mmCIF file of C-alpha atoms in Angstrom:
data_model
loop_
_atom_site.group_PDB
_atom_site.id
_atom_site.type_symbol
_atom_site.label_atom_id
_atom_site.label_comp_id
_atom_site.label_asym_id
_atom_site.label_seq_id
_atom_site.Cartn_x
_atom_site.Cartn_y
_atom_site.Cartn_z
ATOM 1 C CA MET A 45 84.833 67.456 84.292
ATOM 2 C CA LYS A 46 87.413 64.725 84.353
ATOM 3 C CA LYS A 47 86.322 61.446 82.784
ATOM 4 C CA ARG A 48 87.001 58.426 84.934
ATOM 5 C CA ASN A 49 88.369 55.232 83.446
ATOM 6 C CA TYR A 50 87.278 52.017 85.092
ATOM 7 C CA THR A 51 89.431 48.914 85.275
ATOM 8 C CA SER A 52 88.173 45.352 85.688
ATOM 9 C CA TYR A 53 90.006 43.048 88.045
ATOM 10 C CA ILE A 54 89.840 39.279 88.437
ATOM 11 C CA LEU A 55 90.345 37.950 91.943
ATOM 12 C CA ASP A 56 91.606 34.374 92.125
ATOM 13 C CA ALA A 57 91.208 33.175 95.704
ATOM 14 C CA ASP A 58 91.946 29.740 97.116
ATOM 15 C CA ILE A 59 89.547 29.294 100.015
ATOM 16 C CA GLN A 60 91.206 26.900 102.414
ATOM 17 C CA GLY A 61 89.071 23.864 103.176
ATOM 18 C CA PHE A 62 86.233 24.924 100.866
ATOM 19 C CA PHE A 63 85.889 21.564 99.111
ATOM 20 C CA ASP A 64 86.230 19.749 102.436
ATOM 21 C CA HIS A 65 82.822 21.050 103.545
ATOM 22 C CA ILE A 66 80.618 20.811 100.456
ATOM 23 C CA ASP A 67 77.212 19.372 101.344
ATOM 24 C CA HIS A 68 76.807 16.068 99.497
ATOM 25 C CA GLU A 69 73.067 16.334 98.943
ATOM 26 C CA TRP A 70 73.314 19.834 97.508
ATOM 27 C CA ALA A 71 76.152 18.728 95.235
ATOM 28 C CA VAL A 72 74.012 15.875 93.924
ATOM 29 C CA LYS A 73 70.989 18.169 93.442
ATOM 30 C CA PHE A 74 73.100 20.616 91.461
ATOM 31 C CA VAL A 75 74.366 17.879 89.142
ATOM 32 C CA GLU A 76 70.853 16.409 88.791
ATOM 33 C CA SER A 77 69.587 19.804 87.595
ATOM 34 C CA ARG A 78 71.915 19.554 84.598
ATOM 35 C CA ILE A 79 72.473 15.817 84.052
ATOM 36 C CA LYS A 80 69.630 13.293 83.921
ATOM 37 C CA ASP A 81 71.697 10.131 83.477
ATOM 38 C CA PRO A 82 71.023 8.022 86.635
ATOM 39 C CA ASN A 83 74.315 6.161 86.194
ATOM 40 C CA ILE A 84 76.288 9.412 86.537
ATOM 41 C CA ILE A 85 74.315 10.372 89.644
ATOM 42 C CA ARG A 86 74.875 6.938 91.160
ATOM 43 C CA LEU A 87 78.623 7.152 90.556
ATOM 44 C CA LEU A 88 78.738 10.680 92.000
ATOM 45 C CA ARG A 89 77.086 9.508 95.221
ATOM 46 C CA ARG A 90 79.575 6.662 95.504
ATOM 47 C CA MET A 91 82.581 8.899 94.934
ATOM 48 C CA LEU A 92 81.409 11.446 97.494
ATOM 49 C CA LYS A 93 81.142 8.727 100.155
ATOM 50 C CA ALA A 94 84.318 6.897 99.148
ATOM 51 C CA GLY A 95 86.548 8.386 101.858
ATOM 52 C CA ILE A 96 90.153 9.586 101.705
ATOM 53 C CA MET A 97 93.606 8.526 102.867
ATOM 54 C CA LYS A 98 95.255 11.127 105.113
ATOM 55 C CA ASP A 99 98.692 10.478 106.606
ATOM 56 C CA TYR A 100 98.254 6.772 105.756
ATOM 57 C CA THR A 101 94.971 6.667 107.680
ATOM 58 C CA TYR A 102 91.575 6.096 106.087
ATOM 59 C CA GLU A 103 88.921 8.692 106.890
ATOM 60 C CA GLU A 104 85.255 8.549 105.935
ATOM 61 C CA THR A 105 83.810 11.514 104.041
ATOM 62 C CA GLU A 106 80.454 12.538 105.496
ATOM 63 C CA GLU A 107 80.815 15.925 103.822
ATOM 64 C CA GLY A 108 83.052 17.547 101.266
ATOM 65 C CA SER A 109 85.060 16.158 98.381
ATOM 66 C CA GLY A 110 88.664 16.531 99.369
ATOM 67 C CA GLN A 111 91.678 15.743 97.232
ATOM 68 C CA GLY A 112 92.190 12.007 96.912
ATOM 69 C CA SER A 113 88.615 11.241 97.939
ATOM 70 C CA VAL A 114 87.801 8.984 94.980
ATOM 71 C CA CYS A 115 87.780 5.358 96.065
ATOM 72 C CA SER A 116 88.161 2.560 93.523
ATOM 73 C CA PRO A 117 85.148 0.269 93.501
ATOM 74 C CA ILE A 118 85.577 -2.966 91.523
ATOM 75 C CA ILE A 119 82.939 -5.340 90.280
ATOM 76 C CA ALA A 120 83.467 -9.084 90.180
ATOM 77 C CA ASN A 121 81.357 -10.750 87.528
ATOM 78 C CA ILE A 122 80.985 -14.392 88.534
ATOM 79 C CA TYR A 123 80.349 -17.139 85.975
ATOM 80 C CA MET A 124 78.331 -15.451 83.213
ATOM 81 C CA GLN A 125 79.155 -18.379 80.937
ATOM 82 C CA ASN A 126 76.921 -19.832 78.250
ATOM 83 C CA ASP A 127 76.435 -23.177 80.002
ATOM 84 C CA PHE A 128 75.072 -21.357 83.075
ATOM 85 C CA ILE A 129 72.774 -19.111 81.032
ATOM 86 C CA ASP A 130 71.177 -21.173 78.266
ATOM 87 C CA GLY A 131 73.387 -24.258 78.133
ATOM 88 C CA SER A 132 73.520 -27.495 80.094
ATOM 89 C CA LEU A 133 72.930 -25.754 83.451
ATOM 90 C CA GLY A 134 70.910 -22.792 82.173
ATOM 91 C CA THR A 135 67.638 -21.511 83.629
ATOM 92 C CA LYS A 136 65.086 -18.913 82.591
ATOM 93 C CA GLU A 137 66.102 -16.860 85.633
ATOM 94 C CA ALA A 138 69.716 -16.849 84.440
ATOM 95 C CA GLU A 139 68.704 -15.646 80.985
ATOM 96 C CA ALA A 140 66.549 -12.933 82.530
ATOM 97 C CA ILE A 141 69.409 -11.262 84.439
ATOM 98 C CA VAL A 142 71.762 -10.847 81.454
ATOM 99 C CA PRO A 143 70.591 -7.271 80.654
ATOM 100 C CA ALA A 144 70.957 -6.251 84.311
ATOM 101 C CA VAL A 145 74.492 -7.662 84.443
ATOM 102 C CA ILE A 146 75.457 -5.774 81.288
ATOM 103 C CA GLU A 147 74.082 -2.505 82.663
ATOM 104 C CA LYS A 148 75.860 -3.056 85.973
ATOM 105 C CA ILE A 149 79.211 -3.653 84.266
ATOM 106 C CA LYS A 150 78.771 -0.467 82.239
ATOM 107 C CA GLU A 151 78.576 1.521 85.476
ATOM 108 C CA TYR A 152 82.271 0.798 86.063
ATOM 109 C CA PRO A 153 85.466 1.583 84.143
ATOM 110 C CA SER A 154 86.651 -1.566 82.359
ATOM 111 C CA GLN A 155 89.868 -1.657 84.396
ATOM 112 C CA ASP A 156 87.745 -2.164 87.524
ATOM 113 C CA VAL A 157 85.810 -5.162 86.184
ATOM 114 C CA TYR A 158 86.883 -8.767 86.811
ATOM 115 C CA ALA A 159 85.310 -12.100 85.932
ATOM 116 C CA THR A 160 85.803 -15.712 86.899
ATOM 117 C CA ARG A 161 85.347 -18.566 84.446
ATOM 118 C CA ASP A 162 84.367 -22.046 85.560
ATOM 119 C CA THR A 163 86.886 -24.337 83.871
ATOM 120 C CA HIS A 164 86.684 -28.121 83.808
ATOM 121 C CA PRO A 165 88.746 -30.809 82.025
ATOM 122 C CA ALA A 166 87.393 -33.334 79.541
ATOM 123 C CA ASP A 167 87.308 -35.970 82.315
ATOM 124 C CA TYR A 168 85.025 -33.799 84.471
ATOM 125 C CA LEU A 169 82.738 -36.734 85.272
ATOM 126 C CA ASP A 170 85.651 -38.447 87.044
ATOM 127 C CA THR A 171 86.204 -35.507 89.418
ATOM 128 C CA GLN A 172 84.578 -35.101 92.825
ATOM 129 C CA GLU A 173 82.302 -32.356 91.504
ATOM 130 C CA GLY A 174 81.442 -34.516 88.507
ATOM 131 C CA ARG A 175 80.350 -37.357 90.766
ATOM 132 C CA TYR A 176 78.097 -35.026 92.791
ATOM 133 C CA LEU A 177 76.853 -33.175 89.698
ATOM 134 C CA PRO A 178 77.092 -35.663 86.795
ATOM 135 C CA LEU A 179 76.301 -33.127 84.107
ATOM 136 C CA GLU A 180 79.114 -31.938 81.876
ATOM 137 C CA HIS A 181 79.458 -28.168 81.753
ATOM 138 C CA CYS A 182 82.087 -25.508 81.108
ATOM 139 C CA ILE A 183 84.562 -27.962 79.578
ATOM 140 C CA LYS A 184 87.556 -25.840 78.585
ATOM 141 C CA GLY A 185 87.460 -24.772 74.947
ATOM 142 C CA THR A 186 83.797 -25.593 74.358
ATOM 143 C CA PRO A 187 81.167 -22.958 73.449
ATOM 144 C CA GLY A 188 79.494 -23.453 76.829
ATOM 145 C CA TRP A 189 82.759 -22.554 78.600
ATOM 146 C CA GLN A 190 82.835 -19.122 76.968
ATOM 147 C CA ILE A 191 81.477 -16.035 78.704
ATOM 148 C CA ARG A 192 78.451 -14.557 76.929
ATOM 149 C CA ASP A 193 79.783 -12.419 74.053
ATOM 150 C CA GLU A 194 78.059 -9.169 74.973
ATOM 151 C CA ILE A 195 79.505 -9.488 78.493
ATOM 152 C CA SER A 196 83.032 -10.660 77.661
ATOM 153 C CA GLU A 197 83.559 -7.718 75.301
ATOM 154 C CA LEU A 198 83.219 -5.403 78.315
ATOM 155 C CA ILE A 199 85.939 -7.152 80.349
ATOM 156 C CA PRO A 200 89.719 -7.012 79.740
ATOM 157 C CA GLU A 201 91.009 -10.479 78.818
ATOM 158 C CA ASP A 202 93.611 -10.456 81.592
ATOM 159 C CA HIS A 203 90.843 -9.761 84.124
ATOM 160 C CA ILE A 204 89.156 -13.108 83.422
ATOM 161 C CA PHE A 205 90.340 -15.767 85.873
ATOM 162 C CA ASP A 206 89.871 -19.456 85.056
ATOM 163 C CA LYS A 207 89.251 -21.700 88.036
ATOM 164 C CA PRO A 208 88.354 -25.354 88.601
ATOM 165 C CA THR A 209 86.109 -24.868 91.620
ATOM 166 C CA PHE A 210 83.463 -22.569 93.074
ATOM 167 C CA GLY A 211 85.615 -19.835 94.618
ATOM 168 C CA SER A 212 88.555 -18.034 93.005
ATOM 169 C CA VAL A 213 91.637 -17.633 95.190
ATOM 170 C CA LYS A 214 93.241 -15.558 92.425
ATOM 171 C CA LEU A 215 90.335 -13.116 92.515
ATOM 172 C CA ALA A 216 90.632 -12.792 96.298
ATOM 173 C CA GLU A 217 94.409 -12.320 96.150
ATOM 174 C CA THR A 218 94.054 -9.706 93.408
ATOM 175 C CA ALA A 219 91.478 -7.798 95.436
ATOM 176 C CA ARG A 220 93.699 -7.902 98.523
ATOM 177 C CA LYS A 221 96.655 -6.466 96.600
ATOM 178 C CA MET A 222 94.483 -3.718 95.163
ATOM 179 C CA ASN A 223 93.217 -2.833 98.619
ATOM 180 C CA GLU A 224 96.783 -2.551 99.905
ATOM 181 C CA GLU A 225 97.412 0.165 97.310
ATOM 182 C CA GLU A 226 94.196 2.087 97.967
ATOM 183 C CA PRO A 227 90.866 1.306 99.693
ATOM 184 C CA ILE A 228 88.408 -0.513 97.452
ATOM 185 C CA GLU A 229 84.826 -1.699 97.529
ATOM 186 C CA ILE A 230 83.585 -4.835 95.777
ATOM 187 C CA GLU A 231 80.209 -5.486 94.184
ATOM 188 C CA LEU A 232 79.245 -8.955 92.958
ATOM 189 C CA VAL A 233 76.848 -10.099 90.262
ATOM 190 C CA GLY A 234 76.506 -13.365 88.354
ATOM 191 C CA LEU A 235 75.653 -17.054 88.511
ATOM 192 C CA CYS A 236 74.821 -19.072 90.460
ATOM 193 C CA THR A 237 73.893 -17.167 93.613
ATOM 194 C CA ASP A 238 73.823 -20.265 95.817
ATOM 195 C CA ILE A 239 77.068 -21.798 94.523
ATOM 196 C CA CYS A 240 79.590 -19.501 92.863
ATOM 197 C CA VAL A 241 78.508 -16.055 94.013
ATOM 198 C CA VAL A 242 78.209 -16.969 97.682
ATOM 199 C CA SER A 243 81.495 -18.939 97.563
ATOM 200 C CA ASN A 244 83.395 -15.967 96.150
ATOM 201 C CA ALA A 245 81.698 -13.514 98.490
ATOM 202 C CA LEU A 246 82.753 -15.510 101.552
ATOM 203 C CA LEU A 247 86.253 -16.079 100.176
ATOM 204 C CA LEU A 248 86.691 -12.348 99.575
ATOM 205 C CA LYS A 249 85.376 -11.605 103.068
ATOM 206 C CA ALA A 250 87.953 -13.993 104.535
ATOM 207 C CA PHE A 251 90.830 -12.435 102.584
ATOM 208 C CA ILE A 252 89.890 -8.777 103.130
ATOM 209 C CA PRO A 253 87.453 -8.593 106.078
ATOM 210 C CA GLU A 254 87.487 -4.780 106.345
ATOM 211 C CA VAL A 255 86.527 -4.195 102.709
ATOM 212 C CA ARG A 256 82.894 -3.404 101.995
ATOM 213 C CA ILE A 257 81.494 -6.252 99.889
ATOM 214 C CA SER A 258 78.031 -6.149 98.366
ATOM 215 C CA VAL A 259 75.987 -8.215 95.960
ATOM 216 C CA ASP A 260 73.397 -6.844 93.540
ATOM 217 C CA SER A 261 70.641 -9.434 93.735
ATOM 218 C CA SER A 262 68.998 -8.135 90.548
ATOM 219 C CA GLY A 263 72.133 -9.258 88.695
ATOM 220 C CA CYS A 264 72.160 -12.757 90.199
ATOM 221 C CA ALA A 265 70.188 -15.972 89.796
ATOM 222 C CA GLY A 266 70.352 -19.259 91.646
ATOM 223 C CA VAL A 267 69.854 -22.869 90.667
ATOM 224 C CA THR A 268 66.282 -22.286 91.862
ATOM 225 C CA PRO A 269 64.556 -19.106 93.096
ATOM 226 C CA GLU A 270 64.392 -20.624 96.583
ATOM 227 C CA LYS A 271 68.132 -21.320 96.694
ATOM 228 C CA HIS A 272 68.813 -17.832 95.352
ATOM 229 C CA MET A 273 66.954 -16.296 98.308
ATOM 230 C CA ALA A 274 68.600 -18.655 100.801
ATOM 231 C CA ALA A 275 72.070 -17.700 99.549
ATOM 232 C CA LEU A 276 71.271 -14.000 99.882
ATOM 233 C CA GLU A 277 70.297 -14.577 103.510
ATOM 234 C CA THR A 278 73.548 -16.460 104.118
ATOM 235 C CA MET A 279 75.538 -13.537 102.736
ATOM 236 C CA ARG A 280 73.597 -11.064 104.871
ATOM 237 C CA SER A 281 74.466 -13.147 107.929
ATOM 238 C CA CYS A 282 78.148 -12.825 106.994
ATOM 239 C CA GLN A 283 77.950 -9.005 106.790
ATOM 240 C CA ILE A 284 77.831 -8.825 103.018
ATOM 241 C CA GLN A 285 75.425 -6.120 101.907
ATOM 242 C CA VAL A 286 72.632 -7.307 99.636
ATOM 243 C CA ASN A 287 71.263 -4.680 97.250
ATOM 244 C CA ARG A 288 68.044 -5.169 95.288
#
């Protein structure tokens, strides 16, 4: 009898459109079976729903994970300065959210994290804000002006924007330029919900009205709990998504 020799073959096939039709929920379940880190799962869900640019037109991704589907979310960290946490304008609610803010920042690559820094001159009490709020805070160069150490070390220095008032035009302009290059989403956390966070949220909405803007309320605190809740309702009314 003649002995047969068998040969193994490897077939490399490119199935057209395969990745365009992957079921998102099954993809997440598969990853969850191997990875238990909730941050990874959260990022996966965001990337799957990020959408793609096709022929210079944005398309939502209800299924699949096509080439170029990863959107670039950015987080704006508003006013996590010492004076707003445990300094001259600090509250127990502000101190309580610090761990949540740190964990939120760690969900994002550092290049996608931005912060604003309330910055006042030595003659603050002679300014309009100083006359309405006669309590010195965030005087440039003082310890209270600095962003909390464990937060600032997570943010690139050139992504920290000093500003003399509640809303940052530079932050809004930066976000608009980024969105012109590729679609972005923005998530806000920080202090104070009813002053700085809401001001920046509305400013961003005015500059880039088609960008999805959200605020994580667990990473925010207001001057009072009541004002915190009122500011969240104001943002909801202006089509800013409030996450808890």
